[in-house]
PDB file of C-alpha atoms in Angstrom:
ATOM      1  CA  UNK A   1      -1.645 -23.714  21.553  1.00 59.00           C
ATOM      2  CA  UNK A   2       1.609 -21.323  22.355  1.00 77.00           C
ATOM      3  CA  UNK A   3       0.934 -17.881  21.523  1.00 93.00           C
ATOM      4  CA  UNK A   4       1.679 -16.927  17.696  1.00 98.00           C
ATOM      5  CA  UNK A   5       3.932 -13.918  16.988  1.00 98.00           C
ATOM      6  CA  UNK A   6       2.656 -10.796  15.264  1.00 98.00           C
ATOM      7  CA  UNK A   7       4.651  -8.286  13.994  1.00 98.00           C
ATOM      8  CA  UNK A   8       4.069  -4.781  13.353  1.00 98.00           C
ATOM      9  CA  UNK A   9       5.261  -1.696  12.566  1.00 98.00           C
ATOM     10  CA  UNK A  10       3.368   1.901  12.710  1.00 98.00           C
ATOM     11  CA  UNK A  11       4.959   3.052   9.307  1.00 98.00           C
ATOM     12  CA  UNK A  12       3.044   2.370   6.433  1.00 98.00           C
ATOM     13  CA  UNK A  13       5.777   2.475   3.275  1.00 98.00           C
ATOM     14  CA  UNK A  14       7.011  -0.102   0.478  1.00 98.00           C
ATOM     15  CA  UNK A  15      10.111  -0.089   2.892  1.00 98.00           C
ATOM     16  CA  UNK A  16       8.022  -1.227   5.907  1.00 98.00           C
ATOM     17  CA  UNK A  17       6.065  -3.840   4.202  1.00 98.00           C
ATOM     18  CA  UNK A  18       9.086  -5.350   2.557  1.00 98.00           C
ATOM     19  CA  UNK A  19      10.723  -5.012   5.957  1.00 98.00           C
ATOM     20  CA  UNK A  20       7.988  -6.724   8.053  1.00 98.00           C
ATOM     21  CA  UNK A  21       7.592  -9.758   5.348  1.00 98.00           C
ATOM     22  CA  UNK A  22      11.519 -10.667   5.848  1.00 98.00           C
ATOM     23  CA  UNK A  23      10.977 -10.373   9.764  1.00 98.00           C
ATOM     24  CA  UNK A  24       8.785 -13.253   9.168  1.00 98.00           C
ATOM     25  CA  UNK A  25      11.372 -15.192   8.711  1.00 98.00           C
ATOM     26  CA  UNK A  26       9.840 -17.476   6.192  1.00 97.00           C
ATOM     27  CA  UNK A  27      11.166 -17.498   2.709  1.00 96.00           C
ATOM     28  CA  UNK A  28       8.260 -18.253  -0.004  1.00 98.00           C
ATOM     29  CA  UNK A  29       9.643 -20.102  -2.781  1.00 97.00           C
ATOM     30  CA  UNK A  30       8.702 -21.389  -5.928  1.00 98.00           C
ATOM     31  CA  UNK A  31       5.982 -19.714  -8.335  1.00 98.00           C
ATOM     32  CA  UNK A  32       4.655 -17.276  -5.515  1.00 98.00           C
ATOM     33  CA  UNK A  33       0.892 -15.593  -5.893  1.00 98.00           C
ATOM     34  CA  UNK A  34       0.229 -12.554  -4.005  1.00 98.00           C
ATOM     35  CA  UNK A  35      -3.311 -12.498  -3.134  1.00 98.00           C
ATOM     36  CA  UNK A  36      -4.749  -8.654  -2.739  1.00 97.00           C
ATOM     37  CA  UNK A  37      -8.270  -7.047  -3.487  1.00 94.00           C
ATOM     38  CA  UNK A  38      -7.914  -4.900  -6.326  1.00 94.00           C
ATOM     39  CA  UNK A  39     -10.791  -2.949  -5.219  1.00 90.00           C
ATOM     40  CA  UNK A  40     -14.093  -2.186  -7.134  1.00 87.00           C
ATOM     41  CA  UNK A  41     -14.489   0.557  -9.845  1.00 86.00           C
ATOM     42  CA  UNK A  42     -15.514   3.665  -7.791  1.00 80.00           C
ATOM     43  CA  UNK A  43     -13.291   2.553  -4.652  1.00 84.00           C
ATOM     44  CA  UNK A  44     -10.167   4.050  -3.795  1.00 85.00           C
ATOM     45  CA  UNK A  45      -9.254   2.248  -0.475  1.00 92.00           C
ATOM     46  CA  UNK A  46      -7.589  -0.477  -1.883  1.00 95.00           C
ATOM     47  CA  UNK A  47      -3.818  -1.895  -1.290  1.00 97.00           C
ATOM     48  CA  UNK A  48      -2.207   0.981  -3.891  1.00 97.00           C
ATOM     49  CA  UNK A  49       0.330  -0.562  -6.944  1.00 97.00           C
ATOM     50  CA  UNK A  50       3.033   2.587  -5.468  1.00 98.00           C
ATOM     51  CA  UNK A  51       2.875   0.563  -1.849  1.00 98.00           C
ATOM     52  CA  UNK A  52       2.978  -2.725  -2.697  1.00 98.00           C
ATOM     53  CA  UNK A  53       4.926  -2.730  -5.379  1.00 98.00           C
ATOM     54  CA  UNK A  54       8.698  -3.141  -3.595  1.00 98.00           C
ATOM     55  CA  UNK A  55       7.249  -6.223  -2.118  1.00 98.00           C
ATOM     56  CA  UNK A  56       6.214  -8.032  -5.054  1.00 98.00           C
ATOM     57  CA  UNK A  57       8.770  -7.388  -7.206  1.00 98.00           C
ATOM     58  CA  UNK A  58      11.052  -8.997  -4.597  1.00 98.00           C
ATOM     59  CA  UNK A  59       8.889 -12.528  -4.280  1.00 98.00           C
ATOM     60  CA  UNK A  60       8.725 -11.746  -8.540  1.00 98.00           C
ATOM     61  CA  UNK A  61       4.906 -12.404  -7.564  1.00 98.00           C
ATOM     62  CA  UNK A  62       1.894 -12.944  -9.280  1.00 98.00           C
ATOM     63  CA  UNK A  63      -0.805 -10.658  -8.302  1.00 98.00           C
ATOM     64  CA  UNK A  64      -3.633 -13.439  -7.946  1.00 98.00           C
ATOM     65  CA  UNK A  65      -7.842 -12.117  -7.940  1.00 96.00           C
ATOM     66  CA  UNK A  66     -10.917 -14.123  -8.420  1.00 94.00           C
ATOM     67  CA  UNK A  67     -14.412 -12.690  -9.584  1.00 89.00           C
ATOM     68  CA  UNK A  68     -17.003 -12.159  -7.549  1.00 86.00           C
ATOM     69  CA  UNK A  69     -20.340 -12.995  -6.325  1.00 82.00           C
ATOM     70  CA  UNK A  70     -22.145 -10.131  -6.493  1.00 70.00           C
ATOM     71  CA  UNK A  71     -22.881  -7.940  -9.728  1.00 65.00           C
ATOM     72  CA  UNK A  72     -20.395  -5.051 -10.018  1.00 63.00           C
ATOM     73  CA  UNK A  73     -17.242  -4.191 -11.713  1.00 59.00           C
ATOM     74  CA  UNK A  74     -15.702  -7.655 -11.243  1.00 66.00           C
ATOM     75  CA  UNK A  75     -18.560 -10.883 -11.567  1.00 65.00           C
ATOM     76  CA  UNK A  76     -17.540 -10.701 -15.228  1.00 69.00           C
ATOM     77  CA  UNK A  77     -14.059 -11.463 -16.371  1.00 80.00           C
ATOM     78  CA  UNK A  78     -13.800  -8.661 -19.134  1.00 80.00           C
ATOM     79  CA  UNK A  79     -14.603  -5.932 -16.980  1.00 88.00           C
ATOM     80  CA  UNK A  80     -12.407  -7.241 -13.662  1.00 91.00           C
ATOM     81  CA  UNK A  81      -9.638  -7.264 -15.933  1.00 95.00           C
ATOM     82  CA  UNK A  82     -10.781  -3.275 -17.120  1.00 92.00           C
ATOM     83  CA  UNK A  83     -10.663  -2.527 -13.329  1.00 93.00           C
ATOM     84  CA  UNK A  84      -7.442  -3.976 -12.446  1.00 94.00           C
ATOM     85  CA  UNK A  85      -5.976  -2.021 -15.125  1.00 95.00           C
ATOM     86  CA  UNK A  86      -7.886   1.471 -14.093  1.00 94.00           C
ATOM     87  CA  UNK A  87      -6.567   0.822 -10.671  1.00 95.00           C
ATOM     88  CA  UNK A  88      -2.971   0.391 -11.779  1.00 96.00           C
ATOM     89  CA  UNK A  89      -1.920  -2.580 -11.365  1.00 97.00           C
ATOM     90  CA  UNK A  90      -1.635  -3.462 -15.186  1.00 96.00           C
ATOM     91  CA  UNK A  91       0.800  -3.068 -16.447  1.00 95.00           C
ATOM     92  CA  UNK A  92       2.991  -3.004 -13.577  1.00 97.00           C
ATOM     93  CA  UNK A  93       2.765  -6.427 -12.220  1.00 98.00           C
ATOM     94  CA  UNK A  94       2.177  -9.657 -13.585  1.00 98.00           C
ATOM     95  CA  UNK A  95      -1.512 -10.532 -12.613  1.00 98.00           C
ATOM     96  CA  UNK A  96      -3.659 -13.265 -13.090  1.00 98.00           C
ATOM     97  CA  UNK A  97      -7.613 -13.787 -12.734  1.00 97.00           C
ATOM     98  CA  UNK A  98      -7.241 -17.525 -11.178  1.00 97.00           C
ATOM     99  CA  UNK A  99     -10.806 -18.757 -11.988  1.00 96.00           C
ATOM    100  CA  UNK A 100     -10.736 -16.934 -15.550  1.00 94.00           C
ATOM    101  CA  UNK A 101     -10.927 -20.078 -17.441  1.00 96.00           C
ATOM    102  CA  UNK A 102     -12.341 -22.767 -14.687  1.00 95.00           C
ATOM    103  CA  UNK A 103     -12.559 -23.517 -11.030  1.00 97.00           C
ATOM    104  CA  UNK A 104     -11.746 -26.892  -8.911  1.00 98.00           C
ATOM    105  CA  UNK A 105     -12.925 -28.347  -5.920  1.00 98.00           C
ATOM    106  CA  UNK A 106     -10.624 -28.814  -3.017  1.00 98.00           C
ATOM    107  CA  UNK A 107     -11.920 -30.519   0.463  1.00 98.00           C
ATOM    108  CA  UNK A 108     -13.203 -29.308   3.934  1.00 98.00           C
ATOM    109  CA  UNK A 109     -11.823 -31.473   6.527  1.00 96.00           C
ATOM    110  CA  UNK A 110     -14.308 -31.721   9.306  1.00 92.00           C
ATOM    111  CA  UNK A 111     -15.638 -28.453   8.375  1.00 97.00           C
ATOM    112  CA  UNK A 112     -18.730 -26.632  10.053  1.00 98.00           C
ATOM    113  CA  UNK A 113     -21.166 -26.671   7.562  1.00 98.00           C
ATOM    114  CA  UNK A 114     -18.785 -27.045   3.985  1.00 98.00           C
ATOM    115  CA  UNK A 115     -17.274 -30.237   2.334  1.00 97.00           C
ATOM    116  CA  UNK A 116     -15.981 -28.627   0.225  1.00 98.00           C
ATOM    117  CA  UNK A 117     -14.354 -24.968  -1.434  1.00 98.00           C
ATOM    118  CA  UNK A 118     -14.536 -24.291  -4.885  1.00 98.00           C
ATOM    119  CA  UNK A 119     -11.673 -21.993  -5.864  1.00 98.00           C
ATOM    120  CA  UNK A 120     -10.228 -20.653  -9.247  1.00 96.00           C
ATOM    121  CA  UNK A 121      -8.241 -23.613 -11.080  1.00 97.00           C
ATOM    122  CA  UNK A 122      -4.930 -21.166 -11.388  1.00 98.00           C
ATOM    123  CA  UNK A 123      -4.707 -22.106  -7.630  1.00 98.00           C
ATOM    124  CA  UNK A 124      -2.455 -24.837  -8.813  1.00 98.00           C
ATOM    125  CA  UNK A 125       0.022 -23.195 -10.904  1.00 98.00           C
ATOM    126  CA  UNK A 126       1.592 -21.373  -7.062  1.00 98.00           C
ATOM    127  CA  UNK A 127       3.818 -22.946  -4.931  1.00 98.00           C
ATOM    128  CA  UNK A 128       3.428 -20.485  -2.122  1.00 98.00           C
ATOM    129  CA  UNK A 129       0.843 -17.378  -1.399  1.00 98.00           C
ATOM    130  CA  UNK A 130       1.289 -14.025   0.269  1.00 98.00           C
ATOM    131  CA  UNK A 131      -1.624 -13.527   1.660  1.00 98.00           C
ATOM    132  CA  UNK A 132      -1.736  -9.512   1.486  1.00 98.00           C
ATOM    133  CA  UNK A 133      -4.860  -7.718   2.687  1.00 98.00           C
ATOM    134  CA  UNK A 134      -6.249  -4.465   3.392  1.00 97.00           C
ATOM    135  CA  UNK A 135      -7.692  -4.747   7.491  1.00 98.00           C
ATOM    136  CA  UNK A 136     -10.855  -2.767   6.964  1.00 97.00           C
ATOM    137  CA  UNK A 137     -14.708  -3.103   7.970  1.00 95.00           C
ATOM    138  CA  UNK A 138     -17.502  -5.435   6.011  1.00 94.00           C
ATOM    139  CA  UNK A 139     -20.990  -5.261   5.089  1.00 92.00           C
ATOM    140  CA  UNK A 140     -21.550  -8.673   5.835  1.00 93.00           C
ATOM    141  CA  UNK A 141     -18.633  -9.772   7.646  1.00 96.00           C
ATOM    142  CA  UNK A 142     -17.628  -7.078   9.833  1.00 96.00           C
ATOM    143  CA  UNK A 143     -14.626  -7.174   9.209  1.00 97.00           C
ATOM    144  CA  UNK A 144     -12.249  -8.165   6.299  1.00 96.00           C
ATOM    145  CA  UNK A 145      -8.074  -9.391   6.596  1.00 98.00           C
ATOM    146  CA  UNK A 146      -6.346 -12.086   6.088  1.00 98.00           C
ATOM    147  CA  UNK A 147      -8.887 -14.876   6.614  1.00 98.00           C
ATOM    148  CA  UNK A 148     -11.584 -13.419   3.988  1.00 97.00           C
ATOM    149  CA  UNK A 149      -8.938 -12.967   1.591  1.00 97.00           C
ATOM    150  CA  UNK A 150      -8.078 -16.190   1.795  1.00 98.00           C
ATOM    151  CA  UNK A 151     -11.599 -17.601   2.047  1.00 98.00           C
ATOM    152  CA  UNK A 152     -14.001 -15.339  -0.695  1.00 95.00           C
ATOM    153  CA  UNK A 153     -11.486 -13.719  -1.890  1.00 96.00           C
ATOM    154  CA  UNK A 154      -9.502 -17.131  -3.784  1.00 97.00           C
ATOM    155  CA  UNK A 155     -13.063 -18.910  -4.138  1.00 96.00           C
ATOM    156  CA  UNK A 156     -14.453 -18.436  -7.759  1.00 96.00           C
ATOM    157  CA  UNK A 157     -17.485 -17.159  -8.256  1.00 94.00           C
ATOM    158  CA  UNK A 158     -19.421 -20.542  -7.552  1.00 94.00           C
ATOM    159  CA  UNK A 159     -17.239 -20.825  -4.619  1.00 96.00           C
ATOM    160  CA  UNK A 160     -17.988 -17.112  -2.929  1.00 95.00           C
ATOM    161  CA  UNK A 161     -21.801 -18.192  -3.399  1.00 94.00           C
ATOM    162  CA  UNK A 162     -21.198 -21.307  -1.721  1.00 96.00           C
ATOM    163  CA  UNK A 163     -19.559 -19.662   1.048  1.00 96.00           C
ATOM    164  CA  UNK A 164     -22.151 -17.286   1.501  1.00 95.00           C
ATOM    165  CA  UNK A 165     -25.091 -19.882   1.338  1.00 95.00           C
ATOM    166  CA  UNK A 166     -23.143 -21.855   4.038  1.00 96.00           C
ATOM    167  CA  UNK A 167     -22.754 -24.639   1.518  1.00 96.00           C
ATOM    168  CA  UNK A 168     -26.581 -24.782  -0.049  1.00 95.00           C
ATOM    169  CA  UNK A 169     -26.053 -23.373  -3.422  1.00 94.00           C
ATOM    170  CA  UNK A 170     -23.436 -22.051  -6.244  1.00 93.00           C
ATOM    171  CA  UNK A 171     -25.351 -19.795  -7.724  1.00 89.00           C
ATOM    172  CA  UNK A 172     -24.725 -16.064  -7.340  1.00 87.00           C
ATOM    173  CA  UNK A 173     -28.317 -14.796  -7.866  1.00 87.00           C
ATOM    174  CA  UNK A 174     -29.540 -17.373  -4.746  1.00 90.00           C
ATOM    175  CA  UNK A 175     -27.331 -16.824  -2.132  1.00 87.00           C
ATOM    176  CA  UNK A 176     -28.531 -13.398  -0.965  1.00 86.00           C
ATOM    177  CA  UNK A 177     -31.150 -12.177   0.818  1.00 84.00           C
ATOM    178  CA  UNK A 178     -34.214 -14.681   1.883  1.00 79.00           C
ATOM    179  CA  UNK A 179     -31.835 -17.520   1.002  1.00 78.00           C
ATOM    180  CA  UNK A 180     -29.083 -16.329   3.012  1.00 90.00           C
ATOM    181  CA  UNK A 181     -28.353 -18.420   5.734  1.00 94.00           C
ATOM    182  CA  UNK A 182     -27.539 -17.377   9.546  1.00 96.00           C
ATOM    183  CA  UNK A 183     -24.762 -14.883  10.160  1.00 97.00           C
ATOM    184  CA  UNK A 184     -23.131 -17.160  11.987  1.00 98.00           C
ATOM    185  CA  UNK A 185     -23.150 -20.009   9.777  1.00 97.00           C
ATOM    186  CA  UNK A 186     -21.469 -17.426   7.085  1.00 97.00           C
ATOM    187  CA  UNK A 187     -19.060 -16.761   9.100  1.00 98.00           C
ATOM    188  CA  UNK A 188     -18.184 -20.187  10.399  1.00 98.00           C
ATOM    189  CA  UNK A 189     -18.492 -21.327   6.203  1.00 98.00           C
ATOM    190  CA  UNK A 190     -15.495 -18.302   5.560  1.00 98.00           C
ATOM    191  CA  UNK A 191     -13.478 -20.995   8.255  1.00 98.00           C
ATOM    192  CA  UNK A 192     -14.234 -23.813   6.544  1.00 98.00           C
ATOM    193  CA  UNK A 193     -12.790 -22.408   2.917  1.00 98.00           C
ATOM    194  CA  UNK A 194      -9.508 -21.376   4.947  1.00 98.00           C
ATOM    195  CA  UNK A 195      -9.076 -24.629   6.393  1.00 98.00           C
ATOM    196  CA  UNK A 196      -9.444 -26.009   2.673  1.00 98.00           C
ATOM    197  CA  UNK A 197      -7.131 -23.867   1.248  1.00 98.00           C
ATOM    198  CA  UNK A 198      -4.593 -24.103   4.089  1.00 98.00           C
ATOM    199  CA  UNK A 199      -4.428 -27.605   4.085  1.00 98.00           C
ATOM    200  CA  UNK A 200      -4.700 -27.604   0.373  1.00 98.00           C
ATOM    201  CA  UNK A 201      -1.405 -24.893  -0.421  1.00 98.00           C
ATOM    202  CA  UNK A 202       0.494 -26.181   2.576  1.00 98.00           C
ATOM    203  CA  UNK A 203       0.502 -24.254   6.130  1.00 98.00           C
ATOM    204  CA  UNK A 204       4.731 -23.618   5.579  1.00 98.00           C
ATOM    205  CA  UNK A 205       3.793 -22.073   1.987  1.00 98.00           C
ATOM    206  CA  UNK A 206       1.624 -19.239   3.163  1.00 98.00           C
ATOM    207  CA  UNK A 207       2.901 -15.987   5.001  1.00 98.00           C
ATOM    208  CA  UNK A 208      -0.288 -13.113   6.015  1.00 99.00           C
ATOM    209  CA  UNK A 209       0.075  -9.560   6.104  1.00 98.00           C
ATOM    210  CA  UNK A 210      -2.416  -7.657   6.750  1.00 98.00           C
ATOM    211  CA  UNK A 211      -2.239  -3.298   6.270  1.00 98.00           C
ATOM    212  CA  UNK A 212      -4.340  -1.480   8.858  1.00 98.00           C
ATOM    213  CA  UNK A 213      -4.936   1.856   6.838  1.00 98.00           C
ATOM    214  CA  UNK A 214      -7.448   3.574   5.261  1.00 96.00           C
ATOM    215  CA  UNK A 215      -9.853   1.986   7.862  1.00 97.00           C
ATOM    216  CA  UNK A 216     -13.491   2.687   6.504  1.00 95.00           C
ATOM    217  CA  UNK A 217     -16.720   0.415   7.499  1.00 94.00           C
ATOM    218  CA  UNK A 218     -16.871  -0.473   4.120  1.00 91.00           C
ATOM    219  CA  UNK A 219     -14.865  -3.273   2.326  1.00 79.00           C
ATOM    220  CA  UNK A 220     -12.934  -2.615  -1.209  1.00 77.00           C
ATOM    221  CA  UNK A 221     -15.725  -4.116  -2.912  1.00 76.00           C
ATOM    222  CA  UNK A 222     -17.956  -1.308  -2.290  1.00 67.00           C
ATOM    223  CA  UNK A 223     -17.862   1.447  -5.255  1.00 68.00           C
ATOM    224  CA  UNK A 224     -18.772   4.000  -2.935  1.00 75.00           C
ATOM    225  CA  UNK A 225     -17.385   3.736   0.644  1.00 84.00           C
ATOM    226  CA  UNK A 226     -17.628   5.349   3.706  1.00 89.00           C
ATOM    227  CA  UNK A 227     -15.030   7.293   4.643  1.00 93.00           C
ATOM    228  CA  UNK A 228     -12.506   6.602   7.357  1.00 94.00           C
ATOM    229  CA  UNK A 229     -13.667   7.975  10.742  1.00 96.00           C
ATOM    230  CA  UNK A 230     -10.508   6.861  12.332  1.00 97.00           C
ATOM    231  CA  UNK A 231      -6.525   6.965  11.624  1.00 97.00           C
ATOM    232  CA  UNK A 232      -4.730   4.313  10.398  1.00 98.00           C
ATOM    233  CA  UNK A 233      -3.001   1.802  12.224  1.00 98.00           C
ATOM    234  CA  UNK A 234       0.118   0.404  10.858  1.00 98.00           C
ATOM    235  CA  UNK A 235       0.803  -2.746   9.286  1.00 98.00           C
ATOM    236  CA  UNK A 236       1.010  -6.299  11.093  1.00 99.00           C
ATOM    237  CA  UNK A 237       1.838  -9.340   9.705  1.00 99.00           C
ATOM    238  CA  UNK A 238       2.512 -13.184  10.984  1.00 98.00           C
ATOM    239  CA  UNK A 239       2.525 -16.697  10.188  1.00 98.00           C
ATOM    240  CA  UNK A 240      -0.770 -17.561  12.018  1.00 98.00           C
ATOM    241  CA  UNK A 241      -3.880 -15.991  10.241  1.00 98.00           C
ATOM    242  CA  UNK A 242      -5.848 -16.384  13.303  1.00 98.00           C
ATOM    243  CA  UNK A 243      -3.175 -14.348  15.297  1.00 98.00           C
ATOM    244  CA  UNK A 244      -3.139 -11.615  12.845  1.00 98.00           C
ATOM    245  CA  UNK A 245      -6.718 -11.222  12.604  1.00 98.00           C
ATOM    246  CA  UNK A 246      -7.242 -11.208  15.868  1.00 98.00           C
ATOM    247  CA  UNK A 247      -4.909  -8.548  16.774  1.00 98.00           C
ATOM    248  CA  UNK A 248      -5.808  -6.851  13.936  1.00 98.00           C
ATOM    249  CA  UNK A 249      -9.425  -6.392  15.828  1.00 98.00           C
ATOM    250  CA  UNK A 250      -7.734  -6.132  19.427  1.00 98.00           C
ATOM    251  CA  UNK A 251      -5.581  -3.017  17.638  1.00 98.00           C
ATOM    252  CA  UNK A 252      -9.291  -1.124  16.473  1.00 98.00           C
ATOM    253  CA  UNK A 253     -10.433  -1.969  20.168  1.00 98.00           C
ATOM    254  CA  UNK A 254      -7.857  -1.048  22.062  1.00 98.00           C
ATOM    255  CA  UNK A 255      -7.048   2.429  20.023  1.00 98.00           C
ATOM    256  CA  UNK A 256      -7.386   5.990  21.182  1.00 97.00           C
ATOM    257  CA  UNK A 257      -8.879   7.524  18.058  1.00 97.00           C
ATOM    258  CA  UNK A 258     -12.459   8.045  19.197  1.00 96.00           C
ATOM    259  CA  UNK A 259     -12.994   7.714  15.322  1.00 97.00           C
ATOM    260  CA  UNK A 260     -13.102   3.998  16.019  1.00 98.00           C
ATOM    261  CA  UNK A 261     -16.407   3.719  17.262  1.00 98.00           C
ATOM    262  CA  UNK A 262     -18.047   3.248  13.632  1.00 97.00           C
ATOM    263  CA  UNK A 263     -15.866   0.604  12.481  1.00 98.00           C
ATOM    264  CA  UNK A 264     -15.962  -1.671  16.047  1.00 98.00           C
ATOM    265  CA  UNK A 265     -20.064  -1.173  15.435  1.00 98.00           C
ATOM    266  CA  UNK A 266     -19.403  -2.765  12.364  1.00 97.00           C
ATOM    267  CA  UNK A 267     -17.300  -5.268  13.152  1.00 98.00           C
ATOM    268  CA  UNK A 268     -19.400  -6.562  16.498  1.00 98.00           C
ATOM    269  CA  UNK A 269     -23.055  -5.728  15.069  1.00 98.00           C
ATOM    270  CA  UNK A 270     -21.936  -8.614  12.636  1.00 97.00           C
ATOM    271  CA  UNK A 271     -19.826 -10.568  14.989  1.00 98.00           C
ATOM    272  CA  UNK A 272     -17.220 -10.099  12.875  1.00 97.00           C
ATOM    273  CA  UNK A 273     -14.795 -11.945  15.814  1.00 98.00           C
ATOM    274  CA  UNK A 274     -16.910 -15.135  15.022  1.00 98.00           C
ATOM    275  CA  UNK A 275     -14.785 -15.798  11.781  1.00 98.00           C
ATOM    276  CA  UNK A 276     -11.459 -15.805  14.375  1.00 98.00           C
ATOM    277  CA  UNK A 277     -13.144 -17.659  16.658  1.00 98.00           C
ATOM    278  CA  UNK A 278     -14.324 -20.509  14.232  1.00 98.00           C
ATOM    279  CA  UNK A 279     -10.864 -20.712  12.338  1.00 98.00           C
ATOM    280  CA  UNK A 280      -9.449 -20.965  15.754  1.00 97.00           C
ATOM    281  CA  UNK A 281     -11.377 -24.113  16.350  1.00 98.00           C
ATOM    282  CA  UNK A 282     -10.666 -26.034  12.971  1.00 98.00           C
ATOM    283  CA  UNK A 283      -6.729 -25.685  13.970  1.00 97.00           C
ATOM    284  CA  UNK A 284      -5.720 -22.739  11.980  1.00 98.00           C
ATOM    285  CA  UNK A 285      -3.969 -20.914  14.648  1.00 97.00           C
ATOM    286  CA  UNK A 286      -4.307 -19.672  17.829  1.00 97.00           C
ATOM    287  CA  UNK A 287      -6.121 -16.285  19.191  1.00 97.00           C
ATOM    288  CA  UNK A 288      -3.569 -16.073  21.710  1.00 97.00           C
ATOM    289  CA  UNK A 289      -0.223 -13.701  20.418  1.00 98.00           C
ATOM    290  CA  UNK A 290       2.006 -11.504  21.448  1.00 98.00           C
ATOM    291  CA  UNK A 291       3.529  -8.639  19.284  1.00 98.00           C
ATOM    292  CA  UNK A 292       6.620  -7.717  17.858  1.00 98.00           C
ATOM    293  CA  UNK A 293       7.337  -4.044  17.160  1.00 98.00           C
ATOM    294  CA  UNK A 294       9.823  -3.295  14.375  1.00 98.00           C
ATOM    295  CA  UNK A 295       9.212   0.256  15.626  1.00 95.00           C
TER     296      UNK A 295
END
């Protein structure tokens, strides 16, 4: 597969991120969903309203969440929606919790261990999705960008658990702990819901951006995190997931800041890589790129 462009930039501004999305060079159209973490009460490392916000008001985007898994500030509908609005993004964008009133199925094609990704039913009301995520460390997954965001983060609750159990239960009280399955057959399930979704949106209708600040061990769903032990990055952004995800964790490697040594523990002691590496071999993209400064 020819190597996949990447773009980035070291400034991190509503200028620069509207800047780097039209250097994409791909125009989203239609009713357009802009897929972001709003972070969990107590967090604070979140994609901010005040940087985003020039972005999505030129795609006149959606802001698109699902709940979660795990119990916090977000499992349960009424208190997501409190969070989203204590983090500020009511009422300041349009936003919509996409598995608020039901979930669908959509098929794995030739998947690892899924047949199958259960995502919120709102899904279908987008023509095209932004996929816009904070590049940051994971408790489970090492890492988190654009191919969690698209995997947990637009599965429904039922669908994170499945994703976690590697496809042997929807429930979100048995797919932890004992019942967990192998790391690697997490990470290779997070592959098969992209694949799904992919497939199921259209590979032309999605554009990935992913912003390399703020770059603590923890992901936005923690209430308390870590702090940052290294400087931020810059923002990159591309057509290929794979490509951005992967340079993404090339970036962390390859950087000076001796602050990085926390978060590349954290990415590698979960094989975070193995996500890129799984995506890579359903088709999604290609691990080989080259990048484009805007710099």
């Amino acid at each position: 597969m020819a190597k996949s462009k990447v773009f980035f930039t070291k400034e991190i501004t509503p200028d620069s991120l509207l800047r780097i999305y039209k250097a994409l060079g791909r125009e989203l159209r239609g009713n357009i969903g802009v897929k972001i973490s709003t972070g969990e009460m107590g967090g604070h490392n979140y994609l901010k309203p005040e940087l985003i916000g020039k972005l999505v008001d030129e795609l006149n985007g959606t802001i698109v969440e699902c709940c979660t898994a795990y119990g916090g500030s977000r499992q349960e509908k009424d208190k997501h929606w409190d969070t989203i609005k204590a983090h500020g993004f009511l009422p300041r964008f349009k936003v919509d919790l996409m598995d608020e009133f039901g979930e669908i199925e959509i098929p794995v094609h030739n998947g690892f261990h899924l047949d199958k990704d259960i995502v919120g039913e709102h899904l279908n009301n987008y023509d095209s999705l932004l996929i816009l995520s904070h590049f940051k460390g994971h408790m489970m997954g090492g890492f988190g960008g654009a191919l969690k965001n698209i995997s947990i983060g637009i599965g429904s609750t039922a669908g994170k658990a499945y994703i976690h159990s590697a496809g042997t239960t929807t429930s979100s009280t048995d797919c932890w702990g004992k019942n967990a399955p192998k790391q690697d057959d997490f990470l290779e399930s997070m592959a098969d819901a992209c694949e799904a979704v992919l497939r199921y949106v259209g590979y032309k209708n999605l554009a990935y951006i992913n912003v390399a600040n703020r770059l603590s061990v923890d992901c936005d769903c923690d209430s308390n995190p870590h702090e940052p032990e290294m400087g931020d990055l810059g923002i990159f952004a591309s057509l290929d997931p794979v490509a951005l995800d992967q340079a993404c964790y090339d970036a962390v490697k390859n950087a000076k800041d001796p602050g990085k040594a926390a978060l590349i523990e954290r990415m590698d002691s979960r094989h975070g890589i193995h996500t890129v590496e799984a995506a890579a071999k359903l088709g999604l993209g290609s691990r080989e790129y080259e990048i484009v400064s805007l710099d």
